[in-house]
PDB file of C-alpha atoms in Angstrom:
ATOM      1  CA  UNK A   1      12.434   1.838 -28.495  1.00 50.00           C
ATOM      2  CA  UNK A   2      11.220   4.092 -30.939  1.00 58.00           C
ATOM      3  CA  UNK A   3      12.755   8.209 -30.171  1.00 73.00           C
ATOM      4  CA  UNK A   4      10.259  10.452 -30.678  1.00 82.00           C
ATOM      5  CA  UNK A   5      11.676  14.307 -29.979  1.00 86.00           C
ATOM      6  CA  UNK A   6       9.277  16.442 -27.777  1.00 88.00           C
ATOM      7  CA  UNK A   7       9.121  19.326 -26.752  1.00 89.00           C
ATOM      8  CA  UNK A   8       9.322  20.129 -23.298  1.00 86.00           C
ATOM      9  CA  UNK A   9       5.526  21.333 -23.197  1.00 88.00           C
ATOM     10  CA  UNK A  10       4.289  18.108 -24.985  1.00 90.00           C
ATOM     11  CA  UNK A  11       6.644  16.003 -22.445  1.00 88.00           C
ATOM     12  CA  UNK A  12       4.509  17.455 -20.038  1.00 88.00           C
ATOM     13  CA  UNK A  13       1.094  16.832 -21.603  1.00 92.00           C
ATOM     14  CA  UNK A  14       1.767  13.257 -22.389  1.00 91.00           C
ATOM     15  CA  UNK A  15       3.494  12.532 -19.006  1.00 87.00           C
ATOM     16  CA  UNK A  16       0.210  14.154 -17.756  1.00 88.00           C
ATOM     17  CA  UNK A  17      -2.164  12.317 -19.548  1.00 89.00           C
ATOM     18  CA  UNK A  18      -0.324   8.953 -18.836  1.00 85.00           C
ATOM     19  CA  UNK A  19      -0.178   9.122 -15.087  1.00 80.00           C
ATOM     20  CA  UNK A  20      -3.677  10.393 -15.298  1.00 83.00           C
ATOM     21  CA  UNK A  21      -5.170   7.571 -17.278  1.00 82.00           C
ATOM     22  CA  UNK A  22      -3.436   4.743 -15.300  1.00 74.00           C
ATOM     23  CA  UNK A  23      -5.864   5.698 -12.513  1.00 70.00           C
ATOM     24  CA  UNK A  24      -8.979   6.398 -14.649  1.00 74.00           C
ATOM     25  CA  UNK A  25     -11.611   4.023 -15.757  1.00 74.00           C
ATOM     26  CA  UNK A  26     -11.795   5.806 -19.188  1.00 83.00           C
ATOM     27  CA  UNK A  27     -10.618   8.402 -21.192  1.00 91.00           C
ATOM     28  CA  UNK A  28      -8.893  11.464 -19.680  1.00 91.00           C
ATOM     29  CA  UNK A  29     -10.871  15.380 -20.437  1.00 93.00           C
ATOM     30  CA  UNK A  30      -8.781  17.948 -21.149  1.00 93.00           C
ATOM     31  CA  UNK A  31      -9.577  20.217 -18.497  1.00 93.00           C
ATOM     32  CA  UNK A  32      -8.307  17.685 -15.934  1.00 91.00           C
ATOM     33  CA  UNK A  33      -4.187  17.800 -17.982  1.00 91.00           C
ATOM     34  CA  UNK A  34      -5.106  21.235 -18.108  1.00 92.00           C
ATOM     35  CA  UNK A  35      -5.639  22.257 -14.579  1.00 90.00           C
ATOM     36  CA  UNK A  36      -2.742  19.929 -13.301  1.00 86.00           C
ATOM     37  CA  UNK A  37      -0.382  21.582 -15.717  1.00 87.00           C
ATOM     38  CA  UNK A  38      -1.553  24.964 -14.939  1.00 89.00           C
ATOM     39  CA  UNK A  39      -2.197  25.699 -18.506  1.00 91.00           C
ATOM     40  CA  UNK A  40      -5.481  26.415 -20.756  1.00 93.00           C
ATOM     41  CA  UNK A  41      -7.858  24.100 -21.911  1.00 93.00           C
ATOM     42  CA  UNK A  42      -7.201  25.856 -25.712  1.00 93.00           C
ATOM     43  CA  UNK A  43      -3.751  25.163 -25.292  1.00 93.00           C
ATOM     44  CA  UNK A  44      -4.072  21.334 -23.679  1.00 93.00           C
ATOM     45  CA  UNK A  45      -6.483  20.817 -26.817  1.00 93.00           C
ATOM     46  CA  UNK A  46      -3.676  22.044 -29.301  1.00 93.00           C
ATOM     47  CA  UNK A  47      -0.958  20.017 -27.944  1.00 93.00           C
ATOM     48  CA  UNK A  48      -3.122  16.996 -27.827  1.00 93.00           C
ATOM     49  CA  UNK A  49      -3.742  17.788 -31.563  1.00 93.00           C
ATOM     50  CA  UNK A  50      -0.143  17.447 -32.112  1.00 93.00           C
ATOM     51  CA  UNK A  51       0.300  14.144 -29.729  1.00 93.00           C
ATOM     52  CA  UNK A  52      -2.175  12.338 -31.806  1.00 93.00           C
ATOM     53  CA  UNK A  53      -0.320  13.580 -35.115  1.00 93.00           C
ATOM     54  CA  UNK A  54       2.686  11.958 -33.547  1.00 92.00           C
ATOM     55  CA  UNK A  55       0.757   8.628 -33.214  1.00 92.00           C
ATOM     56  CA  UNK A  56       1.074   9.314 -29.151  1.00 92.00           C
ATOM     57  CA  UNK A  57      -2.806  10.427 -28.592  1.00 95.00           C
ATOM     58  CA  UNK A  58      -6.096   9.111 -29.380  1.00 93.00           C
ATOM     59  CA  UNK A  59      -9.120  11.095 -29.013  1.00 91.00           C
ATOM     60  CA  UNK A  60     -12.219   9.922 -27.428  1.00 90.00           C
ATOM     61  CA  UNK A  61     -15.352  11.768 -28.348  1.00 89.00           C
ATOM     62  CA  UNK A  62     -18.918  12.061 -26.716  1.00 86.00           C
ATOM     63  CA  UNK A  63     -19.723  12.702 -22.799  1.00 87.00           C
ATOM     64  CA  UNK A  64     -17.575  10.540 -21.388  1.00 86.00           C
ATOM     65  CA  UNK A  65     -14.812  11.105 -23.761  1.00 89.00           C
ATOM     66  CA  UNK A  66     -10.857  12.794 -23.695  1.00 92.00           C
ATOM     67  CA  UNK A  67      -7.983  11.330 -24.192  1.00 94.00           C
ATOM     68  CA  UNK A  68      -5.894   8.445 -23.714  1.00 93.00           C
ATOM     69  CA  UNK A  69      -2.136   7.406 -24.837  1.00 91.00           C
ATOM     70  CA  UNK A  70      -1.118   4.897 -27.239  1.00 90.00           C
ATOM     71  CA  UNK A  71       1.175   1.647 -26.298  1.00 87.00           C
ATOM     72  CA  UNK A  72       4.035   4.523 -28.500  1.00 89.00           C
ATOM     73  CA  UNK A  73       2.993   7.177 -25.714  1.00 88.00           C
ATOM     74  CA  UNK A  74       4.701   4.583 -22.995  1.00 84.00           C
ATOM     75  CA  UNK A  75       7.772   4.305 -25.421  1.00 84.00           C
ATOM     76  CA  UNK A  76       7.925   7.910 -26.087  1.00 86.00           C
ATOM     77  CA  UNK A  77       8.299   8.606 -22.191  1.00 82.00           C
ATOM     78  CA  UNK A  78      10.262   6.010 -21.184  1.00 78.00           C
ATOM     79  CA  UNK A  79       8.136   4.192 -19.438  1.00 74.00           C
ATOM     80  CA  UNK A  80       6.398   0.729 -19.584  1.00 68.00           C
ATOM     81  CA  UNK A  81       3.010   0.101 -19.525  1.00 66.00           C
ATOM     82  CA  UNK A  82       2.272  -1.716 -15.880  1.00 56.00           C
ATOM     83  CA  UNK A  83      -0.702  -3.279 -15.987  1.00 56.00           C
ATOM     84  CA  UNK A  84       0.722  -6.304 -13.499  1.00 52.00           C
ATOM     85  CA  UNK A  85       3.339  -4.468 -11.830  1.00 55.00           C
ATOM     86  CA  UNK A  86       3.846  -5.594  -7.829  1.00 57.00           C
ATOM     87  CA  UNK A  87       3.159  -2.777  -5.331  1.00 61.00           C
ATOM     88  CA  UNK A  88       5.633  -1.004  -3.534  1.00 71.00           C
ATOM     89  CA  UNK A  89       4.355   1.655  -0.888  1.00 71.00           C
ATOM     90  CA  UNK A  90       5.547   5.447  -0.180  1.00 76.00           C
ATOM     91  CA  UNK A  91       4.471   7.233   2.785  1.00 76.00           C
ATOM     92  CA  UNK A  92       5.142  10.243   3.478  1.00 75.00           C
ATOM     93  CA  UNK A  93       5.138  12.310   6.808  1.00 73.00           C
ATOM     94  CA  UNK A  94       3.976   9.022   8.359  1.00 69.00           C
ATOM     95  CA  UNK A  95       1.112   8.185   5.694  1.00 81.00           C
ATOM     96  CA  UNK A  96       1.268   5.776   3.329  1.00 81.00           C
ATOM     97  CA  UNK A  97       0.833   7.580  -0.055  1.00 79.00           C
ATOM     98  CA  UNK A  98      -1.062   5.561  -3.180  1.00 72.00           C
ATOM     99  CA  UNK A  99       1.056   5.953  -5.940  1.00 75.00           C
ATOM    100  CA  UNK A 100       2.968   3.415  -7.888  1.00 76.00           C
ATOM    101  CA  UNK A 101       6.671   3.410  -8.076  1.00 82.00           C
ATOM    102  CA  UNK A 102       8.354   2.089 -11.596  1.00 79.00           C
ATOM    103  CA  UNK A 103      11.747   2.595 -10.376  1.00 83.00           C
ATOM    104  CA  UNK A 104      14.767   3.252  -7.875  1.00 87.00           C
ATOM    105  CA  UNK A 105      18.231   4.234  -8.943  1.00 87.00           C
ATOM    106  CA  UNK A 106      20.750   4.572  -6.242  1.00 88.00           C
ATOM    107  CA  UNK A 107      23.722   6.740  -6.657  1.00 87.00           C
ATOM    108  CA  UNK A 108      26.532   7.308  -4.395  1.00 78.00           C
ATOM    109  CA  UNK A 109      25.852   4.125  -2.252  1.00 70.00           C
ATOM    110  CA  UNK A 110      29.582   3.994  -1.815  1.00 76.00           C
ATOM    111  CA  UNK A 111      29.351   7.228   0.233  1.00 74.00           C
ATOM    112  CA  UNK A 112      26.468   7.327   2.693  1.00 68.00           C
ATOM    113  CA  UNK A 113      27.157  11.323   3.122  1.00 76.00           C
ATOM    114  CA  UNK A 114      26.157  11.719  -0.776  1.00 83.00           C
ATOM    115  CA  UNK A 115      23.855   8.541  -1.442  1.00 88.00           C
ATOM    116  CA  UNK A 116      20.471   9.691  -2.866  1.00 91.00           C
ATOM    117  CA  UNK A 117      17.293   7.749  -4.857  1.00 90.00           C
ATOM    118  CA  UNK A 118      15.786   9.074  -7.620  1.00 91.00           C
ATOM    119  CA  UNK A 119      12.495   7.688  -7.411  1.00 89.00           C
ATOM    120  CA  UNK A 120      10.307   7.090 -10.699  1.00 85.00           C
ATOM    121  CA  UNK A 121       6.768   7.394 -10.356  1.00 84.00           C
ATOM    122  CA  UNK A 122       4.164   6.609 -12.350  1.00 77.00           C
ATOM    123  CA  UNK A 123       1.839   8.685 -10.679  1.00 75.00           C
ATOM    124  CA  UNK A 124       1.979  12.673 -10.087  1.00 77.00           C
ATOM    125  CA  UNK A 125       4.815  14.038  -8.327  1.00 83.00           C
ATOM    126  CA  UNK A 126       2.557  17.263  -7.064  1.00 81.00           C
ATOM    127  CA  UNK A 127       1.523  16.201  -3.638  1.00 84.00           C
ATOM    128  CA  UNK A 128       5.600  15.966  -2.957  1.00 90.00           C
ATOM    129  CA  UNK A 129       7.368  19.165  -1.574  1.00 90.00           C
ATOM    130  CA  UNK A 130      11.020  19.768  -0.748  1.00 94.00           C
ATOM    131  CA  UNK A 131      12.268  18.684   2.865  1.00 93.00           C
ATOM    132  CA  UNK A 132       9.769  16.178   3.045  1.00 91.00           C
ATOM    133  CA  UNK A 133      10.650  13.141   4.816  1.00 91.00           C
ATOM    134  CA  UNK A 134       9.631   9.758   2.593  1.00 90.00           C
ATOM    135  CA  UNK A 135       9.973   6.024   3.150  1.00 89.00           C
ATOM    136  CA  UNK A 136       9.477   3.463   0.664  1.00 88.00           C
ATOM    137  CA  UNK A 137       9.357  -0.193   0.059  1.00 83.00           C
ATOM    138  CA  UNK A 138       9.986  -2.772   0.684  1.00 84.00           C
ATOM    139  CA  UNK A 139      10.620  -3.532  -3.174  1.00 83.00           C
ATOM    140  CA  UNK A 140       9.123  -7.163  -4.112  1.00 79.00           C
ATOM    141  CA  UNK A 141      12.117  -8.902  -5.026  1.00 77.00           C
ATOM    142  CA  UNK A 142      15.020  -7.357  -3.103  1.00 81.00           C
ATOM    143  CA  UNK A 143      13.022  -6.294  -0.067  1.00 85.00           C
ATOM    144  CA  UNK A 144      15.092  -2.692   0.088  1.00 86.00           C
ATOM    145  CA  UNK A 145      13.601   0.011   2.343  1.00 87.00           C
ATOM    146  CA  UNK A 146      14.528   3.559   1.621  1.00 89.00           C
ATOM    147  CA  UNK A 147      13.949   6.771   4.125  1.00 90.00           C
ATOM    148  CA  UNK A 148      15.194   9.652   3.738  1.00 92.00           C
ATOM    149  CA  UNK A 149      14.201  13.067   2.557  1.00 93.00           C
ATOM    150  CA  UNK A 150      12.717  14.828  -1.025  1.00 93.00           C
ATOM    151  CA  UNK A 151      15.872  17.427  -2.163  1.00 94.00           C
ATOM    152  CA  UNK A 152      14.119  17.898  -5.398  1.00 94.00           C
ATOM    153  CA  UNK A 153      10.976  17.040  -6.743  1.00 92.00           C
ATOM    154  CA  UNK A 154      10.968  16.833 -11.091  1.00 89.00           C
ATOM    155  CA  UNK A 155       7.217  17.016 -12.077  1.00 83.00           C
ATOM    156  CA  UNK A 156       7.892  16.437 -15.857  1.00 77.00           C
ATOM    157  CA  UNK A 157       9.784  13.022 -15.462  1.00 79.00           C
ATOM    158  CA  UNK A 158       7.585  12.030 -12.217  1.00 80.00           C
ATOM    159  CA  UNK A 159      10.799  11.705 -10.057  1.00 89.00           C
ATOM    160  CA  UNK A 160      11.830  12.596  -6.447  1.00 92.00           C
ATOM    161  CA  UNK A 161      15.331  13.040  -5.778  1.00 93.00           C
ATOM    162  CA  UNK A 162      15.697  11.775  -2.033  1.00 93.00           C
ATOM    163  CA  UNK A 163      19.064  12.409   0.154  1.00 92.00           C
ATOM    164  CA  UNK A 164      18.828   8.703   1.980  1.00 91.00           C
ATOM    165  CA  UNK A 165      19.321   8.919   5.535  1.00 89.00           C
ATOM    166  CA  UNK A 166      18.553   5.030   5.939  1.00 87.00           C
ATOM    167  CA  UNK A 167      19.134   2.299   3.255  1.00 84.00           C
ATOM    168  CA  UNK A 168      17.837  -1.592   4.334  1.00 87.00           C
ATOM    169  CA  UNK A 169      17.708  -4.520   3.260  1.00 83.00           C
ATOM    170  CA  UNK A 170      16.690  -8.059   4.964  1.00 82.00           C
ATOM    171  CA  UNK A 171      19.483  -9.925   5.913  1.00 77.00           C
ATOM    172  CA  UNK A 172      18.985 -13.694   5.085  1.00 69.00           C
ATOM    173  CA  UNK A 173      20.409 -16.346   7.811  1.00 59.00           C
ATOM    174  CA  UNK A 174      22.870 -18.661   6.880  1.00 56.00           C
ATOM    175  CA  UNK A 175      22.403 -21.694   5.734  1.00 57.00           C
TER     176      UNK A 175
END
């Protein structure tokens, strides 16, 4: 893994760009990172300038052009590429939610009072809000369903920090 230091802002951009473009069909514009960021197209456009010094950005140009990240914008981040990555579904307040979840870290399983999920999407945390109930899963190889609610949502690193209230997994009959 190769480190790259960035700065908070250009975290942002790229994490952006890559959640956006693993639901395009093409290149990303900049008004789109722009407007999800809550920042200006001039400033997007400068940042993006500085992502594709770092090797992290390529540029698209003509009508149906933007941006898109490198295979070293995935590395950057932290994140693998998932072009055949199995399906795990979030719903939220009793609707399933399309988004695609790259990982689950448990902590404090040993204490139900204090276990919580952070939950790694690779998909924008925005339509997430504090006090929101979630469920999710079952994961594809485990079969582990966790419910429970959003104590924090962090939109830079596309997680959701859940308090679990319910923690299950299939129970296989003996043999």
């Amino acid at each position: 893994m190769v480190q790259i230091e960035l700065t908070g802002s250009q975290q942002r951009t790229l994490t952006t760009l890559v959640n956006r473009h693993q639901s395009a069909d093409g290149p990303v514009k900049g008004r789109v990172i722009a407007d999800e960021i809550d920042r200006n197209l001039g400033t997007v456009q400068n940042q993006m300038q500085s992502l594709a010094a770092l090797g992290l950005v390529e540029s698209v140009s003509g009508p149906s052009g933007g941006y898109k990240p490198t295979e070293l914008a995935y590395d950057a981040i932290g994140r693998d590429s998932m072009d055949d990555a199995e399906s795990v579904t979030l719903a939220h307040d009793f609707e399933r939610v399309d988004v695609t979840v790259e990982e689950i870290n448990l902590t404090g399983v040993h204490h139900p009072e204090e276990c919580q999920a952070r939950v790694h999407l690779q998909d924008p945390v925005s339509q997430f809000s504090v006090g929101q109930a979630v469920a999710l899963g079952p994961t594809p190889v485990a079969g582990l369903v966790v419910a429970g609610t959003v104590v924090a949502v962090d939109a830079t690193n596309n997680q959701l920090v859940v308090d679990v209230a319910q923690l299950e997994a299939p129970v296989e009959p003996p043999e």
